[in-house]
Each structure stands twice: as structure tokens, then as C-alpha cells.
XYZ file of C-alpha atoms in Angstrom:
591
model
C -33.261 57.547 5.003
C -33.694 55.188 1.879
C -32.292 51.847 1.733
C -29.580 51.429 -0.623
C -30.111 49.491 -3.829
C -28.867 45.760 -3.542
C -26.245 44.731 -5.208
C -26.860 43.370 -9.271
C -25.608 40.399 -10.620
C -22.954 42.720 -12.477
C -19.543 41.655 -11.570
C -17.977 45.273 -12.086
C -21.028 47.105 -10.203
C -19.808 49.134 -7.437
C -21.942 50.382 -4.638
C -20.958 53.847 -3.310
C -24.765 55.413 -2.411
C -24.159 54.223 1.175
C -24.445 57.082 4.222
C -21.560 58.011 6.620
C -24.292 57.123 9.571
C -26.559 54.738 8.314
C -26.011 51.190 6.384
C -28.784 49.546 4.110
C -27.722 45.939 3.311
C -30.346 44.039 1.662
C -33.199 43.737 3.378
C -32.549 45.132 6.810
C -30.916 48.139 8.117
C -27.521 47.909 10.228
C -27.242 50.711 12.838
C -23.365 52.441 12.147
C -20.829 53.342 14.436
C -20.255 56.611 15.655
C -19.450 58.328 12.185
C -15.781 58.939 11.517
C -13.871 61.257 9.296
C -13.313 60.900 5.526
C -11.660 57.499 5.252
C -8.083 57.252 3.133
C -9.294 55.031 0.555
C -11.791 52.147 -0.246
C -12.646 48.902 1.545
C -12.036 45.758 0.064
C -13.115 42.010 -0.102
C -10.765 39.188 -1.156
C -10.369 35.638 -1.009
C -13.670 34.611 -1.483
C -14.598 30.847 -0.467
C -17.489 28.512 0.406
C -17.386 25.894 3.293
C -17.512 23.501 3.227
C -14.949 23.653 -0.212
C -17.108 22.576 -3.633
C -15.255 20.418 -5.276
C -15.242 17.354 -7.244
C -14.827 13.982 -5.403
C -14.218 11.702 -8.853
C -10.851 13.835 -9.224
C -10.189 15.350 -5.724
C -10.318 19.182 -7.520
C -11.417 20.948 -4.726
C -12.181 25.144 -5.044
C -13.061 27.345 -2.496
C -14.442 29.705 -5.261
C -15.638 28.533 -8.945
C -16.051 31.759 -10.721
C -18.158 29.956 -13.591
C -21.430 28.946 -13.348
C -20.820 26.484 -16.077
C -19.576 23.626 -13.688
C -19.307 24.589 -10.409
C -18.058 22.320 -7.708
C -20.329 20.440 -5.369
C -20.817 21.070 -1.621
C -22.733 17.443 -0.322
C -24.713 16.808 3.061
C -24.058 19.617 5.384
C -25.147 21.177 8.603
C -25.205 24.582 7.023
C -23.249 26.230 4.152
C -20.889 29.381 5.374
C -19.749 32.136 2.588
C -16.221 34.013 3.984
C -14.295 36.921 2.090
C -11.467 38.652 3.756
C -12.121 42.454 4.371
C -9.893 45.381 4.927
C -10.388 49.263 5.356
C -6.804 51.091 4.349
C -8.277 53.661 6.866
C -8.474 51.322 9.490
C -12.807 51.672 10.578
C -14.835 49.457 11.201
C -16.881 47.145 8.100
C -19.581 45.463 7.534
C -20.732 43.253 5.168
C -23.122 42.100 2.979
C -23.689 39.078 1.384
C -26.062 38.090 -2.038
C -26.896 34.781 -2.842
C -28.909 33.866 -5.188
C -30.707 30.220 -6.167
C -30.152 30.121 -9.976
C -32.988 27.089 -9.987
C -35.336 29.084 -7.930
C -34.560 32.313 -9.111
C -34.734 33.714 -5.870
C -32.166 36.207 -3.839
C -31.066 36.450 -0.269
C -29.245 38.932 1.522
C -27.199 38.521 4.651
C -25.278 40.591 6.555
C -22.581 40.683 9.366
C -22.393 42.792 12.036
C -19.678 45.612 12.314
C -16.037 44.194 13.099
C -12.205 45.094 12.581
C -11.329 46.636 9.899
C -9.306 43.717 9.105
C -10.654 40.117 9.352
C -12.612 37.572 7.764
C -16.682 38.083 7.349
C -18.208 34.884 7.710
C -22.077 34.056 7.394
C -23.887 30.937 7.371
C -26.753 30.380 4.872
C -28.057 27.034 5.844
C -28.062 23.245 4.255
C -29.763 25.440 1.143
C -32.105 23.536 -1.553
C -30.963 20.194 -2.780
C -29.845 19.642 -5.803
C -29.580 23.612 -6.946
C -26.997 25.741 -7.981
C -26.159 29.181 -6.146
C -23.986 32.202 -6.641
C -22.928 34.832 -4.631
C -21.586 38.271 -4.006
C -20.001 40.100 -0.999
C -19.892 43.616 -0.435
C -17.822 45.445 2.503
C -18.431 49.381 3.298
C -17.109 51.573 6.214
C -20.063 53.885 6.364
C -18.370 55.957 3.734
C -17.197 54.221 1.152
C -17.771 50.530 -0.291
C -15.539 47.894 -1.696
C -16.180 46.886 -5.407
C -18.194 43.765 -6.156
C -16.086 40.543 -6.658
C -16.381 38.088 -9.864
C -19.122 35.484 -8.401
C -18.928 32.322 -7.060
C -20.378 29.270 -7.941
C -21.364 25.848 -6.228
C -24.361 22.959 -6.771
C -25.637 21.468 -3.850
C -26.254 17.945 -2.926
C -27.365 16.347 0.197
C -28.507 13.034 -1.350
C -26.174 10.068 -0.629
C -25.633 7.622 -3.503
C -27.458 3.776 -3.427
C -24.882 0.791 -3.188
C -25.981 -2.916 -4.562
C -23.967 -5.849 -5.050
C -25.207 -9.373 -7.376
C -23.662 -12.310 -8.756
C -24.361 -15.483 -10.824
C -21.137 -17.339 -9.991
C -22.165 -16.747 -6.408
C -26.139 -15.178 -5.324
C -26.430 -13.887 -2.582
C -27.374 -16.074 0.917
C -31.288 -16.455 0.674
C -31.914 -15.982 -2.918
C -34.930 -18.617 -3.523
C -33.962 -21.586 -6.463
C -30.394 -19.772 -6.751
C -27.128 -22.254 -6.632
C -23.471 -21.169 -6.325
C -21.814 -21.865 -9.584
C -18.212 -21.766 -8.346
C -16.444 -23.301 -4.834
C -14.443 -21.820 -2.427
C -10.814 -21.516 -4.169
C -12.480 -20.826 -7.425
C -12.908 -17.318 -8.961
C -16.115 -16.080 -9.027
C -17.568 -12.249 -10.540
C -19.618 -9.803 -9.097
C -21.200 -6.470 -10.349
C -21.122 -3.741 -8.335
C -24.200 -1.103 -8.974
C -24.932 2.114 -7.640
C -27.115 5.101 -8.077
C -27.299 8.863 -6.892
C -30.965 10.043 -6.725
C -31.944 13.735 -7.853
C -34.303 15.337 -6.292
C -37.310 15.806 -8.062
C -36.983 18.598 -10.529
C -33.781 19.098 -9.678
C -29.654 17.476 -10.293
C -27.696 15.510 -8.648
C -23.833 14.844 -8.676
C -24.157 11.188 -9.902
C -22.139 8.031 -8.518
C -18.320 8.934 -8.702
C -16.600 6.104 -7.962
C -17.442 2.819 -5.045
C -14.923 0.921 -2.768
C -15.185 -2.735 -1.796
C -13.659 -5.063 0.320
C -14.173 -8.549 2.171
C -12.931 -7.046 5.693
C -16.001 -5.657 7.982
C -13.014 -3.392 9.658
C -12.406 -1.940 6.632
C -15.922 -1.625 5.592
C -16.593 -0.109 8.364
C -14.007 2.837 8.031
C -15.559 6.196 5.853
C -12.162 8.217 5.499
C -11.733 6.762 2.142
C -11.773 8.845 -0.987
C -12.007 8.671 -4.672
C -8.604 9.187 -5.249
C -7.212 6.421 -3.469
C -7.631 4.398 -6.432
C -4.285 5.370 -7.178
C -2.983 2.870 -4.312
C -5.743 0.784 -3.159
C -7.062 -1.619 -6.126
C -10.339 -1.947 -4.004
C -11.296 1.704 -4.990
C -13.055 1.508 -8.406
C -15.101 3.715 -11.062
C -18.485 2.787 -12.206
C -19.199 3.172 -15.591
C -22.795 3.500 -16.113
C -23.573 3.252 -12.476
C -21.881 -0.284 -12.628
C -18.489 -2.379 -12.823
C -17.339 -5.981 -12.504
C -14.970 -7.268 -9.702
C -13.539 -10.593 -9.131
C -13.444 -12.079 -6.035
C -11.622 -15.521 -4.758
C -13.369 -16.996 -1.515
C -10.759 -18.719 0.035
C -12.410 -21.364 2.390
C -15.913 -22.570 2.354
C -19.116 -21.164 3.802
C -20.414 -17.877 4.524
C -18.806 -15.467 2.632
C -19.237 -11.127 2.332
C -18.516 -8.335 -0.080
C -18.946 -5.211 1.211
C -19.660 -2.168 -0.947
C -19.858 1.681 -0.592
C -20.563 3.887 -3.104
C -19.122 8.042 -3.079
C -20.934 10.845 -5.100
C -18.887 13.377 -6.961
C -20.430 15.766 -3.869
C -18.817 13.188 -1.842
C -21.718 11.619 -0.226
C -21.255 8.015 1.115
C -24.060 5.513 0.690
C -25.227 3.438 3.633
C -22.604 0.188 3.501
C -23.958 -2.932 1.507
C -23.386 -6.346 2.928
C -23.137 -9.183 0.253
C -23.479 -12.308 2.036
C -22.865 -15.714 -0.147
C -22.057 -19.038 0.475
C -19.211 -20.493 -1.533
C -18.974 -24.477 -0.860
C -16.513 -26.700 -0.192
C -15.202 -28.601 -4.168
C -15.846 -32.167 -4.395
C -13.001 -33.765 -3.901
C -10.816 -31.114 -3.885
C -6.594 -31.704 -3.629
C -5.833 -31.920 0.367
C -5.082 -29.034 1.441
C -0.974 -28.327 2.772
C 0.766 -25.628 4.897
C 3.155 -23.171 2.777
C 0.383 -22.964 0.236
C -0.957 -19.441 0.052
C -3.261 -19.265 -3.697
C -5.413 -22.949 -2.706
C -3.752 -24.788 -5.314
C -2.912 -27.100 -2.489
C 1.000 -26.800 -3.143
C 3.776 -24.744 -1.220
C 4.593 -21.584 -2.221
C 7.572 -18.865 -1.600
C 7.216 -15.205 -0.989
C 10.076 -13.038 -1.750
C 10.349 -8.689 -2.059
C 10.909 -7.534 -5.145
C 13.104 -4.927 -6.032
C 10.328 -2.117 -4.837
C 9.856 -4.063 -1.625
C 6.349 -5.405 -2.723
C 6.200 -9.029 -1.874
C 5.240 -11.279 -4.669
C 6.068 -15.710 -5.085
C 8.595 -17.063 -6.155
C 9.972 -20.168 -7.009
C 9.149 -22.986 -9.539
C 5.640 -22.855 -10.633
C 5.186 -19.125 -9.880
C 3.861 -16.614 -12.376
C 6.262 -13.893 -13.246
C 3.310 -11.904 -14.481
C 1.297 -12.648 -11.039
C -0.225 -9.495 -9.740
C 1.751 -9.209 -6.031
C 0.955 -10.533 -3.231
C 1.229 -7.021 -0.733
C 1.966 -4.284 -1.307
C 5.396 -2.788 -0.143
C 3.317 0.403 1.619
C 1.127 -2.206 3.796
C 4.497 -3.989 5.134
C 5.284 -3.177 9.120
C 6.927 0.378 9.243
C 5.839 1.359 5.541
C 9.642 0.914 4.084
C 8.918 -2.674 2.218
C 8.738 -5.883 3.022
C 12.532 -6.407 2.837
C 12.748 -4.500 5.751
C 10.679 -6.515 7.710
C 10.516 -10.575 9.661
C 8.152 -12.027 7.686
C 6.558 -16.106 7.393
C 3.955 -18.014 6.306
C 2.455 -21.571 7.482
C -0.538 -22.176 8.001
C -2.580 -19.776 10.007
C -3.434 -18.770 13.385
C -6.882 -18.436 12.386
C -9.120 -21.056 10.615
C -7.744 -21.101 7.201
C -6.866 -23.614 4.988
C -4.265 -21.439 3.217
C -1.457 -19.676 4.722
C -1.914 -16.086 6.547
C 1.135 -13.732 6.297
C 3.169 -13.337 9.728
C 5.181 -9.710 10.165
C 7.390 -7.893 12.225
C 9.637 -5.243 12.106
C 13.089 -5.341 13.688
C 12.846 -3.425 17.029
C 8.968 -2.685 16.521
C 7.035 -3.396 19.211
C 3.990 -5.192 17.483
C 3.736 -8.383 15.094
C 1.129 -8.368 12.734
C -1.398 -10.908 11.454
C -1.995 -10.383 7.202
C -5.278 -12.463 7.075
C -4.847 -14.254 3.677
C -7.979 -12.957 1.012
C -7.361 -14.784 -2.416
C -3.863 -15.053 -2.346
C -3.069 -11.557 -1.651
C -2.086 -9.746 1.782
C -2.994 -6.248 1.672
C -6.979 -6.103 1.170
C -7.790 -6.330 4.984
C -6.452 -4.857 8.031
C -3.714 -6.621 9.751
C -4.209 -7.619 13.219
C -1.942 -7.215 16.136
C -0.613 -10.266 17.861
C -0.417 -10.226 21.131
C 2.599 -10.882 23.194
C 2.223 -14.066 25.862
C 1.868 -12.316 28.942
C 3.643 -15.221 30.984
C 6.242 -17.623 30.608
C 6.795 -21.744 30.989
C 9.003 -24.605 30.514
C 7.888 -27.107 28.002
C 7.432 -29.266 30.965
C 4.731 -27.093 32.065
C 6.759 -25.627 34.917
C 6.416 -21.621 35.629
C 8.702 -19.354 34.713
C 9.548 -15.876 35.650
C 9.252 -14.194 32.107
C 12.014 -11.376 33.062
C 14.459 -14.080 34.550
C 14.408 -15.458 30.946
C 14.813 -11.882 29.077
C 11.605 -12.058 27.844
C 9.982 -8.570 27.548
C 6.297 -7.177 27.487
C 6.218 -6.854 23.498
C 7.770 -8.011 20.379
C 10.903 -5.311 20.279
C 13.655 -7.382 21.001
C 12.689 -10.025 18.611
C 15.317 -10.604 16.079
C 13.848 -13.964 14.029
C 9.791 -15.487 13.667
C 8.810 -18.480 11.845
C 5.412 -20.262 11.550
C 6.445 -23.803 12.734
C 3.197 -25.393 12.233
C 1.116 -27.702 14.656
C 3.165 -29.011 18.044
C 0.793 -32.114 17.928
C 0.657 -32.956 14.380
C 0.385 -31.203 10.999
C -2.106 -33.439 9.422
C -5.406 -31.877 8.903
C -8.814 -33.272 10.114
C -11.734 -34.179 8.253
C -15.448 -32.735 9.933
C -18.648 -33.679 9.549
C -19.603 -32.208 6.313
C -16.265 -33.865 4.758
C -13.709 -30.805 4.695
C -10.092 -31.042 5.527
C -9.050 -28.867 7.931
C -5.527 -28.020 8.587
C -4.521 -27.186 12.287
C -3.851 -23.942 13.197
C -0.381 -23.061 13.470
C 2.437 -21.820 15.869
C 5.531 -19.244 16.472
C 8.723 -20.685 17.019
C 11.172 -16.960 17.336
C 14.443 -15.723 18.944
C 13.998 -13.189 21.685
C 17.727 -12.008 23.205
C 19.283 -15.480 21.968
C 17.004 -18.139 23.511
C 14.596 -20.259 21.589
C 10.641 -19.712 22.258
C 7.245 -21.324 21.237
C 4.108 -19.766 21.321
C 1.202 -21.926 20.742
C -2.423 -20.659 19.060
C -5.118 -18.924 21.193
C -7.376 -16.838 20.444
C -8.740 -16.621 16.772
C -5.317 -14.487 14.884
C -3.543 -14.381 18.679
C -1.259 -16.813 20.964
C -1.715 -18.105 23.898
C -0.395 -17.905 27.755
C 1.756 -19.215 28.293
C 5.401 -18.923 25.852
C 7.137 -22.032 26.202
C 11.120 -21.881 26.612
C 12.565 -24.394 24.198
C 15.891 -23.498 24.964
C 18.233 -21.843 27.457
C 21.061 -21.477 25.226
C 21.362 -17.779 24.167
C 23.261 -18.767 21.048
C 20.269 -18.775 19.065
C 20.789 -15.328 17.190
C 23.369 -16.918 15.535
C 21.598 -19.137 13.559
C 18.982 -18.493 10.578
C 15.300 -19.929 11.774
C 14.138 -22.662 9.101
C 10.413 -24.557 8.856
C 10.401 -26.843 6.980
C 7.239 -29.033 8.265
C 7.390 -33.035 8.801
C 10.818 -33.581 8.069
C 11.844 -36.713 10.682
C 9.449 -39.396 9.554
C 6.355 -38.407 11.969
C 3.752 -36.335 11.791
C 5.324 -33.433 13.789
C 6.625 -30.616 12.136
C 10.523 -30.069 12.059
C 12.756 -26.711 13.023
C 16.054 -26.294 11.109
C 18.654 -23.952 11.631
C 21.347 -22.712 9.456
C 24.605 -21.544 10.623
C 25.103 -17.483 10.201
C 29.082 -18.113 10.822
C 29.853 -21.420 8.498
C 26.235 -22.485 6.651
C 25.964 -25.741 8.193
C 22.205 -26.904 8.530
C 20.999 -28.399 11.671
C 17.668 -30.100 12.592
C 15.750 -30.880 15.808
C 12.607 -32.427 15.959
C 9.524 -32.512 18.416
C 9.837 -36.085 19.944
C 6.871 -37.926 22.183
C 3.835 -37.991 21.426
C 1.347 -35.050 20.180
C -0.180 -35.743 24.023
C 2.928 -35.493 25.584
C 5.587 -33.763 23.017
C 9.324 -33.807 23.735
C 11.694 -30.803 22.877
C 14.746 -31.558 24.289
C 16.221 -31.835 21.357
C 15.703 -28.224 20.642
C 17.842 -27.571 23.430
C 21.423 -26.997 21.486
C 21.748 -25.299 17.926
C 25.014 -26.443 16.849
C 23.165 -30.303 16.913
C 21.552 -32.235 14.847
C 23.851 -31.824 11.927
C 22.308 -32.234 8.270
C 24.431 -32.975 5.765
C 24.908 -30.094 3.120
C 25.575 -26.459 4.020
C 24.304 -22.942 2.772
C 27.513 -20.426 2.891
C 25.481 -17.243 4.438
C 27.973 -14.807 2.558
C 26.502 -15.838 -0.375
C 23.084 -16.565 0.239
C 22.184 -14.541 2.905
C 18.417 -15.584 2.999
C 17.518 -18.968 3.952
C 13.997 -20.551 4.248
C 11.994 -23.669 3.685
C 8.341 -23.899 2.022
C 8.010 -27.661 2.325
C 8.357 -29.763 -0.866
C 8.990 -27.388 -4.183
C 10.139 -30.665 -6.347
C 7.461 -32.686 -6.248
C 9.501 -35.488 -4.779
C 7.679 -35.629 -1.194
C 10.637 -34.602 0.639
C 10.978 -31.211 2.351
C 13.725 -28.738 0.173
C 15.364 -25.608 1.232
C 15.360 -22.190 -0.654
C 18.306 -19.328 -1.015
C 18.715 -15.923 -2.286
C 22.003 -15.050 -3.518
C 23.728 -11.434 -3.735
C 22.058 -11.150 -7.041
C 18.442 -11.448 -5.431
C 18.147 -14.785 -7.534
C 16.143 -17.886 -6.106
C 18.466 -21.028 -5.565
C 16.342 -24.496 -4.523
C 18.695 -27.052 -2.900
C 16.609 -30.352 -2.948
C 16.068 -32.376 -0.037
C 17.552 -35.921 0.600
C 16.052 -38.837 2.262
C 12.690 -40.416 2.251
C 9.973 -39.693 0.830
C 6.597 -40.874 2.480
C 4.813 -44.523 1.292
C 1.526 -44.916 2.771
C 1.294 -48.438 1.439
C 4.300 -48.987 3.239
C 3.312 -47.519 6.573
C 5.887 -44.251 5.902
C 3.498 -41.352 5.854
C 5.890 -38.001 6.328
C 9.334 -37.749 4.791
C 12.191 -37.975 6.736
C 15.067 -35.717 5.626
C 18.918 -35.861 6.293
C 20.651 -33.284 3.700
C 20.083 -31.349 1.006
C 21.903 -30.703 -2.190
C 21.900 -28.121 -5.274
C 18.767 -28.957 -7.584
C 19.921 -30.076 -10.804
């Protein structure tokens, strides 16, 4: 018997020269089935698609089918290319299929063909990684040994397997190793860089071109490919090219060795190999000595507040109104907003000279490092803290961590604040003549007692948490750092009370060798004068000094979600007097 004719590029051809015994599809012959009686009516194919889907990565329009062959979608590296349609036979036999593709570039057609199955299911066949860079269309064609289905409308897709080229440069700051090149900017200091990328065609043929590039100082996040296109829409660090190019600006925010990373996406959605940018960004002469509560390296304190959407953003004299934020209210602990969450800043328990971002959520189990990138929060991956995994007095004595209600993780955690250094928050200056700030520590409130959890590990604490106090009264006061706030260079704690407002200190006595806490011992001493009524102002802190006096002040939030600044009162340092940290003993309303 003759082969049947293959099917035509016609999208209303039907084939219906096809024997009751024997089945021609394209090229080969497919042995039938026992032959069955006169079916009840005519096969059909539906639901046509390609897998993987063609689509368009630049605006996330994905089609399993483009019926035009104008601009069909793009299917990118691949192990092999699959064409489905869903048959069914009315009479309920058996079908086969038959699939025509053809290569529009090449001008060359392929048949393939199933074997026989239900007379109801998808037929699936795989065509290979096909040609880079050319277009296709196909065709299927189901048939019971009787009759055949009509021919479907076509469907289109390109091909490309290519991935895109990633390159970062910049004047302001050339890249580690560039011969005769010199940073034109210091850490702190704004710099630009120009992000390229390309998407190679093969030779003779098309490619998808560069549809859009992420970037991003955090390896973690470099290292991550799930990314797409279309998360532009939330993440900033996702940006188009125009031209195959763009310009970014970057703050390095401490000295040394510095790295963009870059990654380019095709519109087939092809990911270029990662590109490192390595730069060094040095230290500024004489640059303004760096302080805890600063978080933009301008080398003065700084308060972070929510907004009304829950993004976090400063506040307080000084502070732009038209600032871009500082995080983003999705990146906060739990996703709800970052008034929902514990959060502080001062200093860092890494090796920054600005202040990382401290979280937790109420009755979470984790607390979260926000590593600090240019004054923002939400460009790298927060870190998990680590809880201390065993327990002390501050006289160095063991403790059974249970015996004190102190659990495995953060959950029952109900206040954290950066304190700043136990042994003294003046910074240090190396070899090379930087100031470096001390790393911080957590002072928080786990089931009403008072703990202290000194740096480890780079972003972690250490072993073990120190009891400061056995008094389980604690919950009912607000957690306040103000920094060096009793005339030496130890940081202070202040507390304000949640039932009447009054404000109470206690300070780290000693020596930074051998440091004293007993005074941390009772909340309801070490009375300041002043008071904050909590009704009112239901959000307390401290960023250090915000008047420019040299004294410590304290910050509110009324009802109203307005900033209040009561200033401090006392004494303000004098170096040539011997006096070098303020001491403080009230606070009143700024004027």
C-alpha cells in the first residue's frame, strides 16, 4: 500500500486518504491495530503546546502555542524540545499521531510520530535541542485507522541556546588590577558603574538579544539563578539595558576590597556565566570619626522609623523626606512590615563602620542580621543569628540555661537592642590609619529577665549569654541605648517605664577588663529625671546625640506616628578638660 501524502503547510488541509489497516505518517509506516468497525465520528487534536513554553523573558508573556510566525516566543538552552496536543476519538479506538515540523531557516521538514495509545490522552514527542538560533513551526495530525482529525492553525517558536555575555567597568572605581588606573572616589562616597552585556547569534542565524541584567554586592545573592526579568517590579537590583548597557550607582561602605556582581538574562531566558567586579575603594583622608547609630557614613546618628506601608525609612532632624527607604516592608521578618517586627541598630556585629539592621519577629524563632550596603537594608540576604547555646553569670559562673527560662531560639523574646561594646565604644585606629568602631552587642528580654550576648562569630554571638539580671520584671519596661551616657567610655542601658514613663539608667561599672553590672540588676533604679507617658508615645528609643550638643537625647512617636526629640541634660564631653563621654541625668522636650 502507498504512503499517505504528508501533511501541507495549509492550516485547513485535512487528511482523510488513510487505510482502516495500515497508517503512513511521514516517513515511516506504523503497523495498525486489529481493524475496527466504522468509527462514530472524527478524531481530534487540541491544545497544542511546546515545552519547554516560548515565551518572552523581558515581559514574562509566556505561550504554549504562538500561532504567528511573525514573533514567536523563544524556547532557550534545552535538553530537547517536546511538541504535545491532546487527542480524542468520539468512537473511543485507538490514535496515533503525527507530528510536522518544519525549520523555516533551513527550509527543511521532519516528521514524527507516536505510537498507538488511548483514544483519549496527550501525544507527546520530543524533537531534540533543534538548530540554534532558527525558527520552527509545526503541525499535528491524529487518525484512528479510519478517519483523521483536521490540521490545527500552526505553531510557532525561535530557538536559542546561546547564553548572554555579562561585563561590568567603572572610572570612579576600575576594577582591582587594572595597570596605571586610580580610584576616583573613597569608601562612603558614590561612585558609577556601567553594566554591559551581549547575546551572541549564531552565525547566520538570530538571537533573542540581552533582556534585562541583575546586580548586587552579596555573593549569596549572586549566586542564586531563580531570578527573573520581571522582578524589577520589586527588586531595584533588576534592571533593563538599553543598548546592551545601563548605569548603576553604587556606595561602598567601608574601605578595601569591594565586588559588584552582574548577570545578564536573554529574552529566551538564558543566564550568562556570573561577573565578579572586584575594586578597591580607600579609606578618605581624614575622614569625620566614625559613630554608632550612624547608618548612611555621614558619621552622625540616625533614626529608623516604618512608614505608613511598613517600609522602614529615617527619621528625625537632618533626614531627607524625599530619601529613597531604607528596606523594604516585604524584606522585614514575617513579610507583614517592619512595624510588625523588634528591630535596632548600633553598630554591627560584623566589621562595619556603619550600623547593620538587627530584626526579630515577636514569637519567631530566628533574629536576623540586615548587613548594611549604602545605607539601605534590603539588597543582601539577611543572616540568621544564632541563639547562645549556654548560659553564665556576668561573673563568669555557669548557669543552667533552662533554670533561667532561657530557651533554644529566639521565640520567647519580647525586646532586642544593640547596646554597643561591653569594654568601650571608642573605636581603634590600625595600621594603615582607619578608625574602627568595635563590634557591637545584644542586650534583650527573654520571659522578664535581662540578658547580654556578646559578638562571636563574624554576624553571630557568642557562648556564652550572660544573665544581667534575675528580676523577671523586665517586660515591663521599654529597652533604651543610648551609648556613653555616665561619663566613661562604656555604653549606657536605659529603660522606660511601660506603666508610668519614668526613665531609668544603669551603667556598666569596672573596668573594660573586668566590667561590673550590678547595677543592671533592678529596673525600677537609677531614676533619670524626666518621663515619657507610654499612652502617648508608645515608642521609645535613643540614637545617641540628634542635637548636636554632645549629650545623648531620647526619641518618641506619638499616636499620630509623629517624631518627638526630648533633649538630653547633663554634660557634654571636654577633652581639654579630661571629660571625654557625656554624662546624662534627664531629658526634657526639645525646644
Amino acid at each position: 500500500m502507498r504512503p499517505s501524502r504528508p501533511l501541507h503547510r495549509s492550516a485547513c488541509r485535512t487528511v482523510t486518504a488513510l487505510s482502516a489497516v495500515t497508517l503512513s505518517l511521514g516517513t515511516g509506516l506504523l503497523t495498525a491495530p486489529t481493524a475496527v468497525a466504522a468509527p462514530a465520528g472524527r478524531p481530534s487534536v487540541s491544545a497544542p503546546r511546546t515545552g519547554p513554553t516560548p515565551g518572552f523573558a523581558a515581559t514574562g508573556a509566556y505561550d504554549g502555542c504562538f500561532p504567528s510566525a511573525t514573533n514567536p516566543g523563544w524556547v532557550g538552552a534545552n535538553t530537547g524540545i517536546t511538541l504535545t496536543v491532546a487527542t480524542d476519538s468520539p468512537a473511543r479506538h485507538q490514535l496515533a499521531t503525527a507530528f510536522r515540523l518544519r525549520d523555516e531557516d533551513a527550509r527543511k521538514t521532519e516528521w514524527h510520530t507516536t505510537g498507538w495509545g488511548s483514544s483519549h490522552s496527550d501525544a507527546t514527542v520530543n524533537v531534540g535541542p533543534l538548530a540554534d538560533g532558527h525558527q520552527y513551526e509545526w503541525q499535528a495530525v491524529t487518525t484512528d485507522t479510519a478517519l483523521a482529525s483536521a490540521v490545527p492553525t500552526p505553531c510557532s517558536f525561535r530557538v536559542d541556546r546561546t547564553p548572554p555575555t555579562s561585563k561590568v567597568t567603572s572610572t570612579d572605581f576600575p576594577e582591582s588590577g587594572s595597570v596605571g588606573a586610580k580610584p576616583k572616589k573613597y569608601a562612603g562616597e558614590e561612585g558609577v558603574f556601567t553594566l554591559l552585556g551581549t547575546d551572541p547569534a549564531p552565525a547566520g542565524s538570530r538571537s533573542s538579544g540581552v533582556a534585562c541584567a541583575r546586580w548586587t554586592t552579596d555573593a549569596a545573592e549572586a549566586a542564586s539563578t531563580g531570578w527573573r526579568c520581571t522582578d524589577s517590579a520589586t527588586n531595584s537590583r533588576v534592571v533593563r539595558l538599553t543598548d546592551g548597557r545601563t548605569d548603576i550607582k553604587v556606595t561602598p561602605a567601608s574601605w578595601g576590597t569591594n565586588t559588584v556582581y552582574l548577570q545578564t538574562q536573554d529574552d529566551a531566558g538564558n543566564l550568562s556565566q556570573p561577573t565578579a567586579y572586584s575594586y578597591y575603594a580607600p579609606a578618605r583622608p581624614a575622614a569625620p570619626t566614625a559613630v554608632f547609630g550612624d547608618i548612611n557614613g555621614d558619621a552622625k546618628p540616625d533614626v529608623l522609623l516604618p512608614d505608613s506601608a511598613g517600609n522602614l525609612r529615617q527619621a528625625g532632624p537632618g533626614a531627607d523626606p524625599a530619601a529613597p527607604q531604607s528596606a523594604r516592608s516585604s524584606v522585614a521578618p514575617g513579610g507583614k512590615g517592619w512595624g510588625e517586627v523588634q528591630f535596632t541598630h548600633r553598630g554591627s556585629l560584623g566589621y562595619s563602620n556603619v550600623d547593620d539592621l538587627i530584626a526579630h519577629e515577636p514569637g519567631s524563632r530566628g533574629l536576623y542580621v540586615f548587613r548594611n550596603d549604602g545605607g539601605v537594608f534590603d539588597q543582601q540576604s539577611s543572616i540568621g543569628v544564632n541563639k547562645p547555646a549556654a548560659c553564665a553569670r556576668p561573673d563568669g559562673s555557669q548557669l543552667t540555661c533552662a533554670d533561667a527560662g532561657f530557651g533554644a531560639d529566639w521565640s520567647s523574646v519580647t525586646q532586642v537592642v544593640a547596646f554597643g561594646s561591653p569594654v568601650g565604644d571608642s573605636g581603634t585606629a590600625t595600621g594603615t590609619g582607619y578608625y574602627a568602631l568595635p563590634r557591637t552587642s545584644l542586650v534583650f528580654v527573654e520571659n522578664g529577665r535581662l540578658w547580654l550576648a556578646l559578638a562571636g562569630s563574624t554576624n553571630q554571638v557568642d557562648d556564652p549569654a550572660i544573665l544581667l539580671s534575675d528580676s523577671t520584671q523586665w517586660d515591663g519596661y521599654d529597652l533604651i541605648a543610648p551609648g556613653r551616657a555616665k561619663g566613661t567610655d562604656l555604653p549606657t542601658l536605659w529603660a522606660r517605664s511601660k506603666s508610668d514613663g519614668s526613665l531609668h539608667a544603669f551603667d556598666i561599672k569596672g573596668t573594660p577588663q573586668a566590667p561590673d553590672f550590678s547595677a543592671f540588676a533592678d529596673p525600677s533604679q537609677g531614676l533619670l529625671s524626666g518621663a515619657v507617658d507610654p499612652t502617648a508615645y508608645p515608642r521609645v528609643g535613643s540614637d545617641g546625640d540628634l542635637t548636636g550638643d554632645g549629650i545623648p537625647d531620647l526619641w518618641a512617636v506619638d499616636t499620630q506616628q509623629r517624631l518627638v526629640v526630648w533633649k538630653g541634660t547633663g554634660t557634654a564631653p571636654d577633652p581639654a578638660s579630661g571629660v571625654l563621654a557625656p554624662t546624662v541625668t534627664g531629658v526634657v522636650p526639645a525646644a
